[in-house]
Coordinates of C-alpha atoms in Angstrom, one line a residue:
Chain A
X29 CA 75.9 25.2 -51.5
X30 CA 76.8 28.1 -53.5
X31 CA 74.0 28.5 -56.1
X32 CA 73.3 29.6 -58.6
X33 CA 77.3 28.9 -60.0
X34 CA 79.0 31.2 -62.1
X35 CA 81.2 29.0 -64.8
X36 CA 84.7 28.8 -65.4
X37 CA 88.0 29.8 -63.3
X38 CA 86.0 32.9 -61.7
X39 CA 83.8 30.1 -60.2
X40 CA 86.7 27.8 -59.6
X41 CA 88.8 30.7 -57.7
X42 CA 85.1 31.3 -55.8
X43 CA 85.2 27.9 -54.8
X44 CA 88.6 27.5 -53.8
X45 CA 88.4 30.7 -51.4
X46 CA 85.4 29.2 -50.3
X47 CA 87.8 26.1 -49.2
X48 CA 89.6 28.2 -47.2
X49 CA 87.0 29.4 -44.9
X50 CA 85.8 25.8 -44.4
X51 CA 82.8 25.2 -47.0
X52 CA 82.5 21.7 -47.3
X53 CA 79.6 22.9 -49.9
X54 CA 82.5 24.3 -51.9
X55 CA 84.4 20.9 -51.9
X56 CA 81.4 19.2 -53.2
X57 CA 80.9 21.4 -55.9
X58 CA 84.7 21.0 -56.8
X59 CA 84.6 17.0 -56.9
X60 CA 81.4 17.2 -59.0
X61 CA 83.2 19.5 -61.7
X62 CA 86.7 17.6 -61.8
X63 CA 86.3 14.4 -60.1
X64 CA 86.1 12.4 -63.4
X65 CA 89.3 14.1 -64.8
X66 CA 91.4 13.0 -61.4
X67 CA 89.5 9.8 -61.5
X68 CA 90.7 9.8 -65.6
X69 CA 94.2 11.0 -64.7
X70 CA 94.8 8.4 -62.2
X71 CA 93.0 5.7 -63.7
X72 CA 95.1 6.3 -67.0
X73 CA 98.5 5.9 -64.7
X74 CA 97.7 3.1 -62.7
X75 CA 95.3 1.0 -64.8
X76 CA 93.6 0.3 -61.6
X77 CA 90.3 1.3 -60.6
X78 CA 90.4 0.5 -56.8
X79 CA 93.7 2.3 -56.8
X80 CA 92.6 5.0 -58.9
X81 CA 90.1 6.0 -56.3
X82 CA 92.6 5.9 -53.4
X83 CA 94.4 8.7 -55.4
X84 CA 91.6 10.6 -56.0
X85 CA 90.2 10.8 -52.6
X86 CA 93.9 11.6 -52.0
X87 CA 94.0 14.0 -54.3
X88 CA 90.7 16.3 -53.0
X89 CA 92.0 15.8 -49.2
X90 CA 94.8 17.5 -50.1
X91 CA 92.9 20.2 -51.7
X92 CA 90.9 20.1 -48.7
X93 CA 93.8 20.4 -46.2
X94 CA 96.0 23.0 -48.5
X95 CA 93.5 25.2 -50.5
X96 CA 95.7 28.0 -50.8
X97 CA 98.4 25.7 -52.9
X98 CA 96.8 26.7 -55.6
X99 CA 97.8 30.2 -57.2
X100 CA 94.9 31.3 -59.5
X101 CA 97.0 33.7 -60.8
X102 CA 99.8 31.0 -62.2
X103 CA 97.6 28.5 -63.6
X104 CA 94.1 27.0 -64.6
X105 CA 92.8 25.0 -61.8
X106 CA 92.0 22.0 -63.8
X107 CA 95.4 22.1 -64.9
X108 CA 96.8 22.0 -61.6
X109 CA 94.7 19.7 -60.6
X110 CA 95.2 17.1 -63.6
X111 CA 99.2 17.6 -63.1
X112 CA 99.3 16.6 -58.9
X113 CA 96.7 13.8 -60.3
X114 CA 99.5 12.6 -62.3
X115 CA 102.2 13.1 -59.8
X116 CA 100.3 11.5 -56.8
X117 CA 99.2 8.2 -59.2
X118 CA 102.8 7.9 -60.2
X119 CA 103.8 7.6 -56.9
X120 CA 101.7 5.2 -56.2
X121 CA 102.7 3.6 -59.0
X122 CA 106.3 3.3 -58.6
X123 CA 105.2 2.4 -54.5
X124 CA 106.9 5.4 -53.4
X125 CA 106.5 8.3 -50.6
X126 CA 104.7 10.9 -52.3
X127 CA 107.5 13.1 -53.3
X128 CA 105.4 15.7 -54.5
X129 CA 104.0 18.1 -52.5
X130 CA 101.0 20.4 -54.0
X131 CA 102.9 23.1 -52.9
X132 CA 105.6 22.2 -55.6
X133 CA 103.4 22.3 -58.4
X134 CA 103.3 25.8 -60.5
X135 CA 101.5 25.7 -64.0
X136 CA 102.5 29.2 -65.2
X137 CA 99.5 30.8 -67.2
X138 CA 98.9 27.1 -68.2
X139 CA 96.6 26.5 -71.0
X140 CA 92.5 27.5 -70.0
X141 CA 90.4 24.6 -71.2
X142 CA 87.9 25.6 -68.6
X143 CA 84.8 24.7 -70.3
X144 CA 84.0 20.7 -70.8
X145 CA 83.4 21.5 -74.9
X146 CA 86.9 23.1 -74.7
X147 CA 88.9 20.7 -72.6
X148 CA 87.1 18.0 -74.5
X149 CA 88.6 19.3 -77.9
X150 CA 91.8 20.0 -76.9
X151 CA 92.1 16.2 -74.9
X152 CA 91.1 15.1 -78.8
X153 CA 93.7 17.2 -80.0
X154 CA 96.0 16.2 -78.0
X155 CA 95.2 12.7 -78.9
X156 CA 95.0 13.3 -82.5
X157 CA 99.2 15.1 -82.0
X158 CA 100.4 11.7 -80.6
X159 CA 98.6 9.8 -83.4
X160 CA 100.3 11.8 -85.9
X161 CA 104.2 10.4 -84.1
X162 CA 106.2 7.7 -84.5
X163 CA 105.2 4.9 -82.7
X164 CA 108.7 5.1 -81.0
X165 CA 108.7 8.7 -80.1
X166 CA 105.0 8.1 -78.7
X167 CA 105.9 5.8 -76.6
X168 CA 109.0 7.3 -74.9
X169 CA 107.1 10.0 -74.6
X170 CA 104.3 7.9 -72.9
X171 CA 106.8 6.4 -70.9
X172 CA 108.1 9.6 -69.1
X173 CA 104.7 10.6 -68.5
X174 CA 102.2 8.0 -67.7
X175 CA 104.5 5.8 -66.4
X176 CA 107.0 8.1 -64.8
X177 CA 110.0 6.3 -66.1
X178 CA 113.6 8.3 -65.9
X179 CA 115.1 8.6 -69.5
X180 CA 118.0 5.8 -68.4
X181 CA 115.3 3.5 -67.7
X182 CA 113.3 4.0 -70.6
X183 CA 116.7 3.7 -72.9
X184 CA 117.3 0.5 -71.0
X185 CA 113.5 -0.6 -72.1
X186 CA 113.5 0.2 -75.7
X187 CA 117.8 -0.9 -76.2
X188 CA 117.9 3.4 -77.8
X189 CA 120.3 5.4 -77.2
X190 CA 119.9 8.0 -74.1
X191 CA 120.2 10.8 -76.6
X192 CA 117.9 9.8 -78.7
X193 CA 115.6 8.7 -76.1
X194 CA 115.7 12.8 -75.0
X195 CA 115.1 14.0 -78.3
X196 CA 112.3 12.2 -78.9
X197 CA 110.5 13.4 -76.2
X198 CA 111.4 17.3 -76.1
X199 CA 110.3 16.8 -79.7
X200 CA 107.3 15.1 -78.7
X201 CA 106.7 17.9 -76.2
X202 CA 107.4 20.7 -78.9
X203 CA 105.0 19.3 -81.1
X204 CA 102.4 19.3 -78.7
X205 CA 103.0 23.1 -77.9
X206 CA 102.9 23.9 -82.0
X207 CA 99.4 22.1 -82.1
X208 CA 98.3 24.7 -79.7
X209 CA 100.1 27.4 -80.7
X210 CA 98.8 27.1 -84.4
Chain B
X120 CA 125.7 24.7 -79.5
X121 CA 125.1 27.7 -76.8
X122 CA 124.6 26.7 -73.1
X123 CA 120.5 26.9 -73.7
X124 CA 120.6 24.8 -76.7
X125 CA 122.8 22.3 -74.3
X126 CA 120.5 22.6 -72.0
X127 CA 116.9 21.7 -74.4
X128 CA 116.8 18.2 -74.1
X129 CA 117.2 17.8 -70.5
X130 CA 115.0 20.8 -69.3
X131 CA 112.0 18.5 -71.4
X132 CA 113.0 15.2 -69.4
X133 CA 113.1 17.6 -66.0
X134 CA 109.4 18.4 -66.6
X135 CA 108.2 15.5 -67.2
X136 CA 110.2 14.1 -63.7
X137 CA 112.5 11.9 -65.7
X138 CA 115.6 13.5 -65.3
X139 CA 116.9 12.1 -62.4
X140 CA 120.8 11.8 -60.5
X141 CA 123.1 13.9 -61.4
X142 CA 121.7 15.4 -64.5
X143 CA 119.6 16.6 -63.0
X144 CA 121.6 18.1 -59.9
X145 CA 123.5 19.8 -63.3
X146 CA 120.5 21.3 -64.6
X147 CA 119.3 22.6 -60.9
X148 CA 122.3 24.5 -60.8
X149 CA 121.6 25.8 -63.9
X150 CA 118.2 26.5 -63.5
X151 CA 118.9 28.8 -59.6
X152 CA 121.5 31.6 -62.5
X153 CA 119.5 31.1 -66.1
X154 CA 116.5 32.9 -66.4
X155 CA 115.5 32.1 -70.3
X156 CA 116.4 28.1 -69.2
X157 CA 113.4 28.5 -66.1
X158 CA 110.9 30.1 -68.7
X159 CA 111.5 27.2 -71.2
X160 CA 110.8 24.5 -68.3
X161 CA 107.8 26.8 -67.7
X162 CA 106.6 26.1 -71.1
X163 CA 107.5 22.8 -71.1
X164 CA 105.3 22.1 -67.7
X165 CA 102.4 23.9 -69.5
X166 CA 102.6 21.2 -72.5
X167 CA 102.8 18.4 -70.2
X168 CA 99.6 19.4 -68.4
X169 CA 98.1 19.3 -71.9
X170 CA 99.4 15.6 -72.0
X171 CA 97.7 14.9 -68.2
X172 CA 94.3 16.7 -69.7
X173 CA 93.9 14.5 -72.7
X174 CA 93.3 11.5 -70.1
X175 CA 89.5 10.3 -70.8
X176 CA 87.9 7.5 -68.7
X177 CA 84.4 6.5 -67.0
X178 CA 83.0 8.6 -64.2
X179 CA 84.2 7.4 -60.9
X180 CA 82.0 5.5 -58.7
X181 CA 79.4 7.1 -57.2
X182 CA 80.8 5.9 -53.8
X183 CA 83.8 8.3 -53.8
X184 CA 81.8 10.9 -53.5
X185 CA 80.3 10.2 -50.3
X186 CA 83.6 8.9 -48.9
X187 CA 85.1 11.7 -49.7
X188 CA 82.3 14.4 -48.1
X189 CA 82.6 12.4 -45.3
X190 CA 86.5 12.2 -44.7
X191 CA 85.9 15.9 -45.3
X192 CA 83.5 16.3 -42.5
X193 CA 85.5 14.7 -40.4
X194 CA 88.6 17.0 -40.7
X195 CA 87.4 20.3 -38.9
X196 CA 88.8 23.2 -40.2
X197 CA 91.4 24.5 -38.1
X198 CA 91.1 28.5 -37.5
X199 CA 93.4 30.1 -39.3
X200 CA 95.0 32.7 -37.4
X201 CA 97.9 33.1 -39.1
X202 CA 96.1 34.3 -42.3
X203 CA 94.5 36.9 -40.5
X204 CA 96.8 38.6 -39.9
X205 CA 97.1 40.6 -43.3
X206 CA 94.3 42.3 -42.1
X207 CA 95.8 43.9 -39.0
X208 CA 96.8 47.7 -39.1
X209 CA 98.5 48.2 -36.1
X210 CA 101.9 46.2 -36.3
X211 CA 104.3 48.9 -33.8
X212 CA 108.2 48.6 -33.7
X213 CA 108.7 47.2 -30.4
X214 CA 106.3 44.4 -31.1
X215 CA 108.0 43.0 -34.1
X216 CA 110.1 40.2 -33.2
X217 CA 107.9 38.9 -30.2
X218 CA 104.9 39.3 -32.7
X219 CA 106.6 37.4 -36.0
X220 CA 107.8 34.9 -33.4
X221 CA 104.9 33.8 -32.5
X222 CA 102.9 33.8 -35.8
X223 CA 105.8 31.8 -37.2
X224 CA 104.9 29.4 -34.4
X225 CA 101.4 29.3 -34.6
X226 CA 102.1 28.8 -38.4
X227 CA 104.5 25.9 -37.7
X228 CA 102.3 24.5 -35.0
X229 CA 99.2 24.5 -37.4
X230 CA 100.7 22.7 -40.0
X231 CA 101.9 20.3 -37.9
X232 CA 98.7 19.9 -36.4
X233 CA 97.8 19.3 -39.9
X234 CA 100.0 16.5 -40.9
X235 CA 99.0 14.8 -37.0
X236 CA 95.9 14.3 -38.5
X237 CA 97.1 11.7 -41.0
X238 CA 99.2 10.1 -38.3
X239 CA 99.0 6.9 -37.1
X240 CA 96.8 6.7 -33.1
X241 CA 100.0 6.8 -31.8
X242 CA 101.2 10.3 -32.6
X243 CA 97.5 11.6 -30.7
X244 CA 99.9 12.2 -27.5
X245 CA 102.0 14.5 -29.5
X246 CA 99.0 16.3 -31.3
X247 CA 97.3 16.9 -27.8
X248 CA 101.3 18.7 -26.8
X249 CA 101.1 20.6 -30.1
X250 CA 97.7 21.5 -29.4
X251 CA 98.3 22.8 -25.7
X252 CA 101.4 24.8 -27.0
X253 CA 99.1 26.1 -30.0
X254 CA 96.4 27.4 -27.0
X255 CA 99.6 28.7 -25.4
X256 CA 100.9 30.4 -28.0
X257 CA 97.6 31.7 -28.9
X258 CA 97.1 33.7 -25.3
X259 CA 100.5 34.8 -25.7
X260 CA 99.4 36.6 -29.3
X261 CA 96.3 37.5 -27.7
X262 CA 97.5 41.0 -26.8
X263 CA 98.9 41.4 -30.3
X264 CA 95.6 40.0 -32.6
X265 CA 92.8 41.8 -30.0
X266 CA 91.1 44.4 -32.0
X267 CA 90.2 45.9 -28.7
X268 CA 94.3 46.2 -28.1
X269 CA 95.8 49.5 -27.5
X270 CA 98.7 49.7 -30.1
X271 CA 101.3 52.2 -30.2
X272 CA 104.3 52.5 -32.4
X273 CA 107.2 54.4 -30.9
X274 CA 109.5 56.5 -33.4
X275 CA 112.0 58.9 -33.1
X276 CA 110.9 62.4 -32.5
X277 CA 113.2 64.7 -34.6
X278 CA 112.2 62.4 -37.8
X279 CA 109.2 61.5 -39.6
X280 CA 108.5 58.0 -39.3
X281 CA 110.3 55.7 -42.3
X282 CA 109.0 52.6 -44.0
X283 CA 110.5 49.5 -42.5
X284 CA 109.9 46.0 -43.0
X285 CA 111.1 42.9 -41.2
X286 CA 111.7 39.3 -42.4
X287 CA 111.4 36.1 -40.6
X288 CA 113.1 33.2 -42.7
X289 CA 113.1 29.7 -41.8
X290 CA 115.1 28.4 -44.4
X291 CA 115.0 24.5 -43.4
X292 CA 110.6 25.3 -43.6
X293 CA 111.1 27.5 -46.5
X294 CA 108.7 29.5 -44.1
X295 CA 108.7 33.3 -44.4
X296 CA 107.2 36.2 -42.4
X297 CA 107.3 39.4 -43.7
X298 CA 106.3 42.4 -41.7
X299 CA 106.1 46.1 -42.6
X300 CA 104.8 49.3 -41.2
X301 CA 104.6 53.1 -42.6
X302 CA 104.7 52.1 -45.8
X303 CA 103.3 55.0 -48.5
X304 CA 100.6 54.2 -50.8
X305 CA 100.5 53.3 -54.4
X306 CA 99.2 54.5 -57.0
X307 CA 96.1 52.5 -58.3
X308 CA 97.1 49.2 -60.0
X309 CA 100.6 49.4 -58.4
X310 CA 101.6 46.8 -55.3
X311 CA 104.7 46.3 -53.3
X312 CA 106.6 43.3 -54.5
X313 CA 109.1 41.7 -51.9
X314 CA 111.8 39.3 -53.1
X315 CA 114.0 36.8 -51.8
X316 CA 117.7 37.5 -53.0
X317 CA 119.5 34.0 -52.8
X318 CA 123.1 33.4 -52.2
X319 CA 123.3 32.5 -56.1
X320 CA 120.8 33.2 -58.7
X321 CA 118.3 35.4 -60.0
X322 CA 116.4 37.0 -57.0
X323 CA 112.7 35.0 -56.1
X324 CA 109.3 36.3 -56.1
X325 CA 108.0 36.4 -52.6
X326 CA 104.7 37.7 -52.3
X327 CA 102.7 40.5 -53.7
X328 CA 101.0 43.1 -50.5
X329 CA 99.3 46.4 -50.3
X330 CA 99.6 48.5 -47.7
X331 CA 96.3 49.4 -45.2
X332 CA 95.2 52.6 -44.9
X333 CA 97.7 52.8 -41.6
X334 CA 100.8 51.8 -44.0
X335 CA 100.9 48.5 -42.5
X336 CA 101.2 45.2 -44.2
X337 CA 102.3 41.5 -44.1
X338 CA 103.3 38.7 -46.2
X339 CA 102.5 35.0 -44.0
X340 CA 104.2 32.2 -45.8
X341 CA 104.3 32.6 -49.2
X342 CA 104.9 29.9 -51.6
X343 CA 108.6 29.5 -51.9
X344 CA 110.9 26.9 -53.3
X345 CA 112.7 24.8 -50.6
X346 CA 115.8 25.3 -48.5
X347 CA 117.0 28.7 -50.8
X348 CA 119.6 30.4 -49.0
X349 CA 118.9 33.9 -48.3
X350 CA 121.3 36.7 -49.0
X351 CA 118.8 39.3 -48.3
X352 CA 115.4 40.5 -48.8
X353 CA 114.0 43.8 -50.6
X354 CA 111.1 45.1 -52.1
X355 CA 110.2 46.9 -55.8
X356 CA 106.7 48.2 -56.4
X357 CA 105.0 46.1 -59.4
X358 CA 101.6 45.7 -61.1
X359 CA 99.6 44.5 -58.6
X360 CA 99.6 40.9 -60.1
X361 CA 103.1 40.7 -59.4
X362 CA 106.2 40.1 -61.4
X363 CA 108.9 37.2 -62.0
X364 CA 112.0 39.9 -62.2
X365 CA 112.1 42.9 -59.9
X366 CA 111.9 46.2 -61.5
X367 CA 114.6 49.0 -60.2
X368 CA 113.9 50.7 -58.3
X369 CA 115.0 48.7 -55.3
X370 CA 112.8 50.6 -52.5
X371 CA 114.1 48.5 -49.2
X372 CA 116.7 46.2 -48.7
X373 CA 118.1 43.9 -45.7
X374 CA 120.8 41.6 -45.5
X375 CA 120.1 38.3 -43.8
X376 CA 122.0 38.3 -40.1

C-alpha cells in the first residue's frame, strides 16, 4: 500500500505509475477511490446491477493491463475513467464488440472535479442544467449518451426531424459547457 | 454558413458516438485538414465527460472488490522491456535497424501476449510460440540492453558527429519507434517534439523526449490515432509539456521510404 496518500490527480498520476511497475497495492487504492463512479456510470447505462459489475471489473482490468493509456497530461483521471465507463457499458448494451479501445480515449484538459465535494457539486450541477431543458431536448440528449443511440435512430424514436434532433443536442451540449464556464 | 458553422451540429453528435455512416466518414475527412473543427470536438468531449460524471448510484458490492484484486493477482505483470529502453544512452549507428527491429518485436510480441491472456484455452499453444519467440527475441537484444555492453558509435572522421533520428512505423499497428542519437541539449523547460506528417492534414503530435546526458533518446509507441499514413517524420523543440502544432523551426526531417 502506498500510505499515507496524497489527494487529488498528483496522487492519481502516483498511482497510475505505480500500475505500471506492477503494484497491485496501487490498483486497490484506485478501485477504492473511483469504483462507485464506474459502478454509477455503468449502472446508469445498463440499468443492470449484475451487468454493471461485469463492466466495472472490465473496466479496472483494462486499467490494469494498459496503465499507460492514460495521459495525465490530457485529462483528469476520473474523467477518463467515467468516459471508457460509458463507452464499455454501451457496448455491452447495444451487445456489441467493444469498439472502444482505452487507447482511443483523449479528454483534453478535461474538467478537474478531483475532490468528492467538487465532483459531487458539479454532478448536481450538471443535473440541475438538464432540469432547466426541454423535456424533448433532454431526452435526445439522453438518448445519444446513456443509451448510445445514433441521431437517425433517435429521429426514428421521437418521429423529429434529423436536424432538429442535432440541434437539440449540440445545444444541449453548449449549455452544459456555459454552466461551467459561468 | 462557413464550413465550421456547417460542420457544428455534427461534430456534437461525433462526440457523443452518434454520428455514424457516412456522416460521419464526411466529418473524419474534415477533421484529418481542420484544425479549429478538432479543438471544438475537444470541447465538446470535455462537456460530455461532465454528462458521464453527473452519474450517482449505490456503492458497488463489496464482492467486486475482491474479484477484482484477485483477477489482478492472477495476471502477472509482464517485464516491460520495451519501456526501458528510454533510459539507455548508448544507441550507435550501426545498431539501429537490428536494434528498433527487435524492440518493435518485443513490443508487438508483448501485447500480444497480452491480449493471449483473455483468450479462450485454446489459443495457450499460440501464447507458449509467442512466448518462445519473446525469450528469443530477448537473447537476441541481449547484447543491445546489457548495461555491461561495450557500445560504440562509428562516425565519420572529417566531421563532427550530427544529430540523427530514425523512425520505425507500423502503420497497420499504429506502432512507432523513434530512435535518436547526438542530439544537443535544451535549454531548461524546452523538449524535443517529434511529429507525424500525414499524407493529408495537419501534422500529429508524436511524443515529447529529452535527450540523456550522451545525446541519446527514444520514443517507444506513442499514443497515436490508427492506420495514419505517414508522409514523413520531424522534430521542433517545444515546452517540455508538449504542443498540438509544431513550432518552426523544423530541426530534422525524413521522408517515409
Amino acid at each position: 500500500m502506498l500510505s499515507p496518500q496524497p489527494q487529488g490527480i498528483s496522487a492519481d498520476l502516483a498511482l497510475v505509475t505505480g500500475l505500471k511497475s506492477g503494484d497491485q497495492g496501487a490498483m486497490a487504492e484506485l478501485y477504492d477511490r473511483y469504483s462507485s463512479v464506474v459502478y454509477a456510470v455503468a449502472l446508469r447505462v445498463l440499468g443492470d446491477t449484475g451487468e454493471a459489475e461485469d463492466v466495472l471489473q472490465e473496466v479496472f482490468l483494462q486499467l490494469w493491463r494498459r496503465p499507460s493509456a492514460f495521459d495525465a497530461a490530457r485529462g483528469s483521471f476520473r474523467s477518463w475513467l467515467a468516459v471508457i465507463t460509458r463507452n464499455r457499458a454501451i457496448d455491452s448494451l447495444r451487445k456489441r464488440r467493444p469498439e472502444t479501445d482505452i487507447d482511443d480515449v483523449v479528454l483534453s484538459v478535461a474538467p478537474d472535479l478531483a475532490g468528492d465535494v467538487e465532483r459531487a457539486r458539479a454532478a448536481e450541477k450538471v443535473r440541475g442544467v438538464m432540469g432547466t431543458m426541454a423535456p424533448a431536448q433532454r431526452s435526445a440528449l439522453e438518448m445519444a449518451y446513456w443509451e448510445g443511440m445514433s441521431h437517425s435512430e433517435i429521429a426514428d424514436k421521437t418521429g423529429e426531424p434529423l436536424g432538429t434532433v442535432k440541434t437539440r443536442i449540440r445545444a444541449g451540449l453548449i449549455a452544459l459547457r456555459k454552466a461551467f464556464q459561468g | 454558413m462557413s464550413e465550421h458553422e456547417q460542420y457544428a451540429e455534427d461534430l456534437a453528435l461525433y462526440a457523443l458516438d452518434a454520428l455514424r455512416g457516412e456522416d460521419r466518414a464526411r466529418l473524419d475527412e474534415h477533421l484529418a485538414t481542420c484544425a479549429a473543427c478538432r479543438l471544438e470536438l475537444e470541447q465538446l468531449r470535455r462537456d460530455t465527460a461532465l454528462l458521464a460524471l453527473s452519474a450517482a448510484g449505490p456503492r458497488p458490492p463489496q464482492r467486486a472488490r475482491q474479484r477484482l484484486l484477485d483477477a489482478v493477482a492472477r495476471e502477472a505483470r509482464v517485464p516491460k522491456i520495451v519501456q526501458a529502453s528510454p533510459q539507455r544512452s548508448w544507441w550507435g549507428v550501426l545498431g539501429w535497424a537490428a536494434a528498433a527491429a527487435v524492440l518493435v518485436c518485443v513490443a508487438l510480441l508483448l501485447r500480444d501476449n497480452l491480449g493471449l491472456r483473455e483468450s479462450a484455452i485454446s489459443a495457450r499453444s499460440e501464447a507458449a510460440k509467442n512466448a518462445r519467440e519473446l525469450e528469443e527475441l530477448r537473447r537476441i537484444a541481449a547484447p543491445i540492453v546489457d548495461p555491461g555492453a561495450q557500445r560504440v558509435t562509428l562516425v565519420s572522421t572529417n566531421a563532427p558527429p550530427q544529430a540523427q533520428g530514425k523512425a520505425f512505423y507500423l502503420r497497420n499497428r499504429s506502432s512507432l519507434v523513434f530512435l535518436a542519437n547526438n542530439m544537443p541539449a535544451l535549454p531548461l523547460g524546452k523538449a524535443y517534439e517529434l511529429w507525424l506528417i500525414p499524407v493529408s492534414g495537419a501534422p500529429i503530435p508524436a511524443g515529447v523526449f529529452k535527450p540523456d546526458a550522451h545525446g541519446s533518446a527514444s520514443v517507444v509507441n506513442p499514443l497515436l490515432p490508427a492506420a495514419i499514413e505517414a508522409k514523413a517524420f520531424a522534430i521542433t523543440v517545444e515546452n517540455d509539456t508538449g504542443a498540438s502544432t509544431p513550432t518552426m523551426p523544423i530541426l530534422m526531417m525524413g521522408a517515409g521510404g
